[in-house]
Amino acid sequence: DIQMTQSPSTLSAFVGDRVTITCRASQSFSSWLAWYQQKPGKAPKLLIYKASSLESGVPSRFSGSGSGTEFTLTISSLQPDDFATYYCQQYNSYSRTFGQGTKVEIK
Amino acid sequence: EVQLVESGGGLVQPGGSLRLSCAASGFTFSSYWLSWVRQAPGKGLEWVANIKEDGSEKYYVDSVKGRFTISRDNAKNSLFLQMNSLRAEDTALYYCARERWGNHFYGMDVWGPGTTVTVSS
C-alpha cells in the first residue's frame, strides 16, 4: 500500500504568512490526490482535488501542486479562519489513504 | 440540502459487535461511491472501507478486513458498517462520506457529523 507522509506535523505562522504543506508518497502514483481542512469538532472539508483543482467555494488563496511522489498545499496569505488541521489523501483502486495531518497554529 | 447523518454508535465490550448506519438525503444516492472514515480521539483520519454505487465492489483497510462489512441499501438511501470482533483500537468517531468522481476519484465532498464508537470493558 502507498503510505502518505506529511510535513511538517505542526506549523506555527502569523496571519498573512505564506504557508506550504508537503505530502510525500512512498511510491509514485497518478495525481489523484486530495487535500482536506478539518477544524476541531467538525468533519473534514474538501479543499483541493486532482492535486491542483480548487473545490467550489474554497478561497483562491488555497492552491495545490505536485505529481509523482511529492505534492504541496499552499495558502498564499494565512487568514484567521485557516487555523486548522490539513490532510492529504491519495487514491488508488483499492484504498484512499490519508496523510497523518498538519496542524496549522497561530504564532 | 445534501446531507449524510450517521447513527448506531455507542459503548461496546471488546469482542462485541455494532452496526453503524448512514442516512443520505438531497442527492441521487445510487450514483455515488461511499466511504467510512474514522478518527480515533486526538488522532488523524483513517479510511476504513468503501463501496461502489451498486454494491458490487467493496474495499477495506487491512486492519478491519474479515471483521467489518460495508453494505448499502439504495432503495432506502442508506449505508451500513457491520463491525464484529471489536477491539479497543477501533474506538473512534466514524464518518460516512460521499466520493465524488470525474474520470477518476476526485475526493470526499460530503461528510456526515460522525457517530462515536467506544470499545471498552
PDB file of C-alpha atoms in Angstrom:
ATOM      1  CA  ASP A   1       0.000   0.000   0.000  1.00  0.00           C
ATOM      2  CA  ILE A   2       1.065   3.568  -0.672  1.00  0.00           C
ATOM      3  CA  GLN A   3       1.921   5.491   2.505  1.00  0.00           C
ATOM      4  CA  MET A   4       1.487   9.250   2.678  1.00  0.00           C
ATOM      5  CA  THR A   5       3.789  11.371   4.860  1.00  0.00           C
ATOM      6  CA  GLN A   6       3.019  14.998   5.559  1.00  0.00           C
ATOM      7  CA  SER A   7       5.477  17.613   6.740  1.00  0.00           C
ATOM      8  CA  PRO A   8       5.613  19.418   8.972  1.00  0.00           C
ATOM      9  CA  SER A   9       3.348  17.805  11.566  1.00  0.00           C
ATOM     10  CA  THR A  10       2.766  21.187  13.172  1.00  0.00           C
ATOM     11  CA  LEU A  11       3.283  24.625  11.721  1.00  0.00           C
ATOM     12  CA  SER A  12       3.146  27.964  13.572  1.00  0.00           C
ATOM     13  CA  ALA A  13       2.510  31.033  11.453  1.00  0.00           C
ATOM     14  CA  PHE A  14       1.244  34.607  11.550  1.00  0.00           C
ATOM     15  CA  VAL A  15      -1.852  35.882   9.834  1.00  0.00           C
ATOM     16  CA  GLY A  16      -0.746  36.978   6.377  1.00  0.00           C
ATOM     17  CA  ASP A  17       2.066  34.421   6.080  1.00  0.00           C
ATOM     18  CA  ARG A  18       2.516  32.184   3.067  1.00  0.00           C
ATOM     19  CA  VAL A  19       2.266  28.592   4.236  1.00  0.00           C
ATOM     20  CA  THR A  20       3.271  25.410   2.436  1.00  0.00           C
ATOM     21  CA  ILE A  21       2.473  21.848   3.497  1.00  0.00           C
ATOM     22  CA  THR A  22       4.135  18.900   1.793  1.00  0.00           C
ATOM     23  CA  CYS A  23       2.762  15.412   1.235  1.00  0.00           C
ATOM     24  CA  ARG A  24       5.112  12.675   0.054  1.00  0.00           C
ATOM     25  CA  ALA A  25       4.053   9.266  -1.212  1.00  0.00           C
ATOM     26  CA  SER A  26       6.017   6.069  -0.612  1.00  0.00           C
ATOM     27  CA  GLN A  27       5.756   5.332  -4.319  1.00  0.00           C
ATOM     28  CA  SER A  28       4.748   7.223  -7.404  1.00  0.00           C
ATOM     29  CA  PHE A  29       1.088   7.261  -8.353  1.00  0.00           C
ATOM     30  CA  SER A  30      -1.220   9.235 -10.567  1.00  0.00           C
ATOM     31  CA  SER A  31      -2.141  12.751  -9.487  1.00  0.00           C
ATOM     32  CA  TRP A  32      -5.370  11.660  -7.847  1.00  0.00           C
ATOM     33  CA  LEU A  33      -4.573  13.479  -4.638  1.00  0.00           C
ATOM     34  CA  ALA A  34      -6.959  15.492  -2.493  1.00  0.00           C
ATOM     35  CA  TRP A  35      -6.473  17.954   0.361  1.00  0.00           C
ATOM     36  CA  TYR A  36      -8.855  18.488   3.275  1.00  0.00           C
ATOM     37  CA  GLN A  37      -9.207  21.007   6.074  1.00  0.00           C
ATOM     38  CA  GLN A  38     -10.549  19.935   9.453  1.00  0.00           C
ATOM     39  CA  LYS A  39     -11.440  22.205  12.336  1.00  0.00           C
ATOM     40  CA  PRO A  40     -11.900  20.915  15.904  1.00  0.00           C
ATOM     41  CA  GLY A  41     -15.180  19.087  16.381  1.00  0.00           C
ATOM     42  CA  LYS A  42     -16.058  19.292  12.693  1.00  0.00           C
ATOM     43  CA  ALA A  43     -15.993  16.920   9.746  1.00  0.00           C
ATOM     44  CA  PRO A  44     -13.270  17.383   7.145  1.00  0.00           C
ATOM     45  CA  LYS A  45     -13.863  19.705   4.219  1.00  0.00           C
ATOM     46  CA  LEU A  46     -12.588  19.043   0.699  1.00  0.00           C
ATOM     47  CA  LEU A  47     -10.299  21.859  -0.494  1.00  0.00           C
ATOM     48  CA  ILE A  48      -8.359  20.536  -3.490  1.00  0.00           C
ATOM     49  CA  TYR A  49      -8.886  17.553  -5.781  1.00  0.00           C
ATOM     50  CA  LYS A  50      -6.820  16.055  -8.581  1.00  0.00           C
ATOM     51  CA  ALA A  51      -3.750  17.635  -6.913  1.00  0.00           C
ATOM     52  CA  SER A  52      -4.416  21.183  -8.110  1.00  0.00           C
ATOM     53  CA  SER A  53      -8.123  21.733  -8.746  1.00  0.00           C
ATOM     54  CA  LEU A  54      -9.870  24.056  -6.313  1.00  0.00           C
ATOM     55  CA  GLU A  55     -13.150  22.783  -4.892  1.00  0.00           C
ATOM     56  CA  SER A  56     -16.099  25.058  -5.492  1.00  0.00           C
ATOM     57  CA  GLY A  57     -16.476  27.706  -2.801  1.00  0.00           C
ATOM     58  CA  VAL A  58     -12.912  27.378  -1.498  1.00  0.00           C
ATOM     59  CA  PRO A  59     -10.998  30.676  -1.370  1.00  0.00           C
ATOM     60  CA  SER A  60      -8.406  31.203  -4.089  1.00  0.00           C
ATOM     61  CA  ARG A  61      -5.634  31.689  -1.518  1.00  0.00           C
ATOM     62  CA  PHE A  62      -5.554  27.882  -1.368  1.00  0.00           C
ATOM     63  CA  SER A  63      -3.668  26.102  -4.126  1.00  0.00           C
ATOM     64  CA  GLY A  64      -2.248  22.658  -4.753  1.00  0.00           C
ATOM     65  CA  SER A  65       0.539  21.359  -6.921  1.00  0.00           C
ATOM     66  CA  GLY A  66       2.766  18.366  -7.484  1.00  0.00           C
ATOM     67  CA  SER A  67       2.929  14.994  -9.145  1.00  0.00           C
ATOM     68  CA  GLY A  68       4.605  11.647  -8.780  1.00  0.00           C
ATOM     69  CA  THR A  69       5.566  11.365  -5.137  1.00  0.00           C
ATOM     70  CA  GLU A  70       5.569  14.964  -3.903  1.00  0.00           C
ATOM     71  CA  PHE A  71       2.600  17.262  -3.544  1.00  0.00           C
ATOM     72  CA  THR A  72       2.115  20.613  -1.837  1.00  0.00           C
ATOM     73  CA  LEU A  73      -0.745  22.635  -0.427  1.00  0.00           C
ATOM     74  CA  THR A  74      -0.079  26.379  -0.289  1.00  0.00           C
ATOM     75  CA  ILE A  75      -2.029  29.074   1.494  1.00  0.00           C
ATOM     76  CA  SER A  76      -0.878  32.336  -0.051  1.00  0.00           C
ATOM     77  CA  SER A  77      -1.898  34.618   2.822  1.00  0.00           C
ATOM     78  CA  LEU A  78      -2.985  32.858   6.004  1.00  0.00           C
ATOM     79  CA  GLN A  79      -6.277  34.093   7.418  1.00  0.00           C
ATOM     80  CA  PRO A  80      -7.688  33.607  10.940  1.00  0.00           C
ATOM     81  CA  ASP A  81     -10.221  31.102   9.571  1.00  0.00           C
ATOM     82  CA  ASP A  82      -7.407  28.916   8.176  1.00  0.00           C
ATOM     83  CA  PHE A  83      -6.055  27.741  11.514  1.00  0.00           C
ATOM     84  CA  ALA A  84      -6.945  24.065  11.341  1.00  0.00           C
ATOM     85  CA  THR A  85      -5.513  20.638  10.555  1.00  0.00           C
ATOM     86  CA  TYR A  86      -4.886  19.724   6.932  1.00  0.00           C
ATOM     87  CA  TYR A  87      -4.792  16.227   5.438  1.00  0.00           C
ATOM     88  CA  CYS A  88      -3.717  14.911   2.081  1.00  0.00           C
ATOM     89  CA  GLN A  89      -5.357  11.784   0.655  1.00  0.00           C
ATOM     90  CA  GLN A  90      -4.226   9.548  -2.168  1.00  0.00           C
ATOM     91  CA  TYR A  91      -6.431   7.407  -4.300  1.00  0.00           C
ATOM     92  CA  ASN A  92      -5.767   4.080  -5.914  1.00  0.00           C
ATOM     93  CA  SER A  93      -8.140   1.354  -6.967  1.00  0.00           C
ATOM     94  CA  TYR A  94      -8.281  -0.278  -3.562  1.00  0.00           C
ATOM     95  CA  SER A  95      -7.671   2.372  -0.938  1.00  0.00           C
ATOM     96  CA  ARG A  96      -7.996   6.031  -0.007  1.00  0.00           C
ATOM     97  CA  THR A  97      -5.048   6.618   2.334  1.00  0.00           C
ATOM     98  CA  PHE A  98      -4.740   9.842   4.323  1.00  0.00           C
ATOM     99  CA  GLY A  99      -1.565  11.528   5.460  1.00  0.00           C
ATOM    100  CA  GLN A 100      -1.124  11.933   9.204  1.00  0.00           C
ATOM    101  CA  GLY A 101      -2.140  15.591   9.164  1.00  0.00           C
ATOM    102  CA  THR A 102      -0.531  19.013   9.578  1.00  0.00           C
ATOM    103  CA  LYS A 103      -1.809  21.297  12.311  1.00  0.00           C
ATOM    104  CA  VAL A 104      -1.543  24.991  11.464  1.00  0.00           C
ATOM    105  CA  GLU A 105      -1.368  27.076  14.641  1.00  0.00           C
ATOM    106  CA  ILE A 106      -1.350  30.791  15.375  1.00  0.00           C
ATOM    107  CA  LYS A 107       2.116  32.211  16.115  1.00  0.00           C
TER     108      LYS A 107
ATOM    109  CA  GLU B   1     -29.827  20.036   1.087  1.00  0.00           C
ATOM    110  CA  VAL B   2     -27.224  17.373   0.505  1.00  0.00           C
ATOM    111  CA  GLN B   3     -26.771  15.555   3.788  1.00  0.00           C
ATOM    112  CA  LEU B   4     -25.339  12.459   5.449  1.00  0.00           C
ATOM    113  CA  VAL B   5     -26.230  11.519   9.016  1.00  0.00           C
ATOM    114  CA  GLU B   6     -24.622   8.630  10.869  1.00  0.00           C
ATOM    115  CA  SER B   7     -26.143   6.668  13.737  1.00  0.00           C
ATOM    116  CA  GLY B   8     -25.617   3.472  15.686  1.00  0.00           C
ATOM    117  CA  GLY B   9     -22.509   4.306  17.648  1.00  0.00           C
ATOM    118  CA  GLY B  10     -22.145   3.510  21.317  1.00  0.00           C
ATOM    119  CA  LEU B  11     -20.203   1.696  24.005  1.00  0.00           C
ATOM    120  CA  VAL B  12     -19.413  -1.959  23.329  1.00  0.00           C
ATOM    121  CA  GLN B  13     -17.187  -4.504  25.025  1.00  0.00           C
ATOM    122  CA  PRO B  14     -14.102  -5.913  23.308  1.00  0.00           C
ATOM    123  CA  GLY B  15     -15.145  -8.752  21.039  1.00  0.00           C
ATOM    124  CA  GLY B  16     -18.606  -7.308  20.603  1.00  0.00           C
ATOM    125  CA  SER B  17     -20.474  -6.094  17.540  1.00  0.00           C
ATOM    126  CA  LEU B  18     -22.064  -2.881  16.380  1.00  0.00           C
ATOM    127  CA  ARG B  19     -23.850  -1.808  13.214  1.00  0.00           C
ATOM    128  CA  LEU B  20     -23.475   1.756  12.016  1.00  0.00           C
ATOM    129  CA  SER B  21     -25.932   3.385   9.647  1.00  0.00           C
ATOM    130  CA  CYS B  22     -25.676   6.449   7.449  1.00  0.00           C
ATOM    131  CA  ALA B  23     -28.815   8.078   6.067  1.00  0.00           C
ATOM    132  CA  ALA B  24     -28.431  10.149   2.925  1.00  0.00           C
ATOM    133  CA  SER B  25     -30.647  12.860   1.512  1.00  0.00           C
ATOM    134  CA  GLY B  26     -30.581  15.577  -1.108  1.00  0.00           C
ATOM    135  CA  PHE B  27     -28.749  13.666  -3.847  1.00  0.00           C
ATOM    136  CA  THR B  28     -29.071  10.564  -6.005  1.00  0.00           C
ATOM    137  CA  PHE B  29     -27.654   8.067  -3.541  1.00  0.00           C
ATOM    138  CA  SER B  30     -27.324   5.206  -6.031  1.00  0.00           C
ATOM    139  CA  SER B  31     -24.953   7.251  -8.227  1.00  0.00           C
ATOM    140  CA  TYR B  32     -22.119   7.548  -5.725  1.00  0.00           C
ATOM    141  CA  TRP B  33     -19.356   5.511  -4.167  1.00  0.00           C
ATOM    142  CA  LEU B  34     -19.441   5.891  -0.388  1.00  0.00           C
ATOM    143  CA  SER B  35     -16.791   5.513   2.272  1.00  0.00           C
ATOM    144  CA  TRP B  36     -16.450   5.092   6.004  1.00  0.00           C
ATOM    145  CA  VAL B  37     -13.626   7.089   7.577  1.00  0.00           C
ATOM    146  CA  ARG B  38     -12.728   7.023  11.257  1.00  0.00           C
ATOM    147  CA  GLN B  39     -10.794   9.250  13.618  1.00  0.00           C
ATOM    148  CA  ALA B  40      -9.505   7.965  16.935  1.00  0.00           C
ATOM    149  CA  PRO B  41      -9.515  10.504  19.782  1.00  0.00           C
ATOM    150  CA  GLY B  42      -6.831  13.116  19.148  1.00  0.00           C
ATOM    151  CA  LYS B  43      -5.589  11.298  16.045  1.00  0.00           C
ATOM    152  CA  GLY B  44      -5.764  11.701  12.283  1.00  0.00           C
ATOM    153  CA  LEU B  45      -8.178  10.430   9.685  1.00  0.00           C
ATOM    154  CA  GLU B  46      -8.167   6.773   8.667  1.00  0.00           C
ATOM    155  CA  TRP B  47     -10.087   5.475   5.674  1.00  0.00           C
ATOM    156  CA  VAL B  48     -11.893   2.269   6.693  1.00  0.00           C
ATOM    157  CA  ALA B  49     -13.908   0.950   3.758  1.00  0.00           C
ATOM    158  CA  ASN B  50     -15.787   1.937   0.652  1.00  0.00           C
ATOM    159  CA  ILE B  51     -18.451   0.562  -1.661  1.00  0.00           C
ATOM    160  CA  LYS B  52     -19.316   1.079  -5.291  1.00  0.00           C
ATOM    161  CA  GLU B  53     -22.597   2.609  -6.437  1.00  0.00           C
ATOM    162  CA  ASP B  54     -24.312  -0.753  -6.961  1.00  0.00           C
ATOM    163  CA  GLY B  55     -22.541  -2.544  -4.100  1.00  0.00           C
ATOM    164  CA  SER B  56     -20.595  -4.812  -6.468  1.00  0.00           C
ATOM    165  CA  GLU B  57     -17.159  -3.686  -5.230  1.00  0.00           C
ATOM    166  CA  LYS B  58     -16.061  -3.220  -1.642  1.00  0.00           C
ATOM    167  CA  TYR B  59     -12.627  -2.434  -0.238  1.00  0.00           C
ATOM    168  CA  TYR B  60     -11.261  -2.322   3.279  1.00  0.00           C
ATOM    169  CA  VAL B  61      -8.199  -1.150   5.168  1.00  0.00           C
ATOM    170  CA  ASP B  62      -6.138  -4.152   6.234  1.00  0.00           C
ATOM    171  CA  SER B  63      -6.811  -3.646   9.949  1.00  0.00           C
ATOM    172  CA  VAL B  64     -10.551  -4.316   9.571  1.00  0.00           C
ATOM    173  CA  LYS B  65     -10.580  -6.985   6.861  1.00  0.00           C
ATOM    174  CA  GLY B  66     -12.551 -10.022   7.994  1.00  0.00           C
ATOM    175  CA  ARG B  67     -14.144  -8.101  10.872  1.00  0.00           C
ATOM    176  CA  PHE B  68     -16.043  -5.224   9.243  1.00  0.00           C
ATOM    177  CA  THR B  69     -18.542  -5.414   6.381  1.00  0.00           C
ATOM    178  CA  ILE B  70     -19.741  -2.427   4.401  1.00  0.00           C
ATOM    179  CA  SER B  71     -23.110  -2.573   2.650  1.00  0.00           C
ATOM    180  CA  ARG B  72     -25.753  -0.282   1.235  1.00  0.00           C
ATOM    181  CA  ASP B  73     -29.471  -0.189   0.501  1.00  0.00           C
ATOM    182  CA  ASN B  74     -30.046   2.091  -2.456  1.00  0.00           C
ATOM    183  CA  ALA B  75     -33.820   1.821  -2.093  1.00  0.00           C
ATOM    184  CA  LYS B  76     -33.552   3.308   1.394  1.00  0.00           C
ATOM    185  CA  ASN B  77     -30.659   5.714   0.695  1.00  0.00           C
ATOM    186  CA  SER B  78     -28.681   4.068   3.456  1.00  0.00           C
ATOM    187  CA  LEU B  79     -25.102   2.963   4.040  1.00  0.00           C
ATOM    188  CA  PHE B  80     -24.084   0.484   6.724  1.00  0.00           C
ATOM    189  CA  LEU B  81     -20.979  -0.743   8.508  1.00  0.00           C
ATOM    190  CA  GLN B  82     -21.258  -4.021  10.388  1.00  0.00           C
ATOM    191  CA  MET B  83     -18.424  -4.198  12.901  1.00  0.00           C
ATOM    192  CA  ASN B  84     -17.641  -7.522  14.568  1.00  0.00           C
ATOM    193  CA  SER B  85     -14.856  -8.667  16.892  1.00  0.00           C
ATOM    194  CA  LEU B  86     -14.346  -5.095  18.008  1.00  0.00           C
ATOM    195  CA  ARG B  87     -11.070  -4.083  19.606  1.00  0.00           C
ATOM    196  CA  ALA B  88     -10.038  -1.147  21.770  1.00  0.00           C
ATOM    197  CA  GLU B  89      -8.177   0.291  18.780  1.00  0.00           C
ATOM    198  CA  ASP B  90     -11.468   0.556  16.870  1.00  0.00           C
ATOM    199  CA  THR B  91     -12.547   3.310  19.277  1.00  0.00           C
ATOM    200  CA  ALA B  92     -13.129   6.365  17.104  1.00  0.00           C
ATOM    201  CA  LEU B  93     -15.532   8.825  15.596  1.00  0.00           C
ATOM    202  CA  TYR B  94     -16.857   7.174  12.422  1.00  0.00           C
ATOM    203  CA  TYR B  95     -17.794   9.347   9.463  1.00  0.00           C
ATOM    204  CA  CYS B  96     -19.599   8.355   6.315  1.00  0.00           C
ATOM    205  CA  ALA B  97     -18.531  10.311   3.265  1.00  0.00           C
ATOM    206  CA  ARG B  98     -19.616  10.635  -0.343  1.00  0.00           C
ATOM    207  CA  GLU B  99     -16.975  10.121  -3.003  1.00  0.00           C
ATOM    208  CA  ARG B 100     -17.054  12.418  -5.972  1.00  0.00           C
ATOM    209  CA  TRP B 101     -15.780  11.014  -9.251  1.00  0.00           C
ATOM    210  CA  GLY B 102     -14.991  12.555 -12.606  1.00  0.00           C
ATOM    211  CA  ASN B 103     -12.968  10.266 -14.818  1.00  0.00           C
ATOM    212  CA  HIS B 104     -11.313   9.238 -11.558  1.00  0.00           C
ATOM    213  CA  PHE B 105     -11.681   9.717  -7.827  1.00  0.00           C
ATOM    214  CA  TYR B 106     -11.799  13.428  -7.009  1.00  0.00           C
ATOM    215  CA  GLY B 107     -12.292  13.356  -3.259  1.00  0.00           C
ATOM    216  CA  MET B 108     -14.840  13.045  -0.493  1.00  0.00           C
ATOM    217  CA  ASP B 109     -17.064  16.061  -0.920  1.00  0.00           C
ATOM    218  CA  VAL B 110     -19.889  15.413   1.561  1.00  0.00           C
ATOM    219  CA  TRP B 111     -19.405  14.193   5.132  1.00  0.00           C
ATOM    220  CA  GLY B 112     -21.712  13.405   7.989  1.00  0.00           C
ATOM    221  CA  PRO B 113     -21.141  14.722  11.522  1.00  0.00           C
ATOM    222  CA  GLY B 114     -19.972  11.271  12.657  1.00  0.00           C
ATOM    223  CA  THR B 115     -21.020   8.727  15.272  1.00  0.00           C
ATOM    224  CA  THR B 116     -18.818   7.693  18.187  1.00  0.00           C
ATOM    225  CA  VAL B 117     -17.818   4.091  18.815  1.00  0.00           C
ATOM    226  CA  THR B 118     -16.157   3.240  22.117  1.00  0.00           C
ATOM    227  CA  VAL B 119     -14.781  -0.245  22.694  1.00  0.00           C
ATOM    228  CA  SER B 120     -14.096  -0.786  26.366  1.00  0.00           C
ATOM    229  CA  SER B 121     -14.816  -3.200  29.177  1.00  0.00           C
TER     230      SER B 121
END
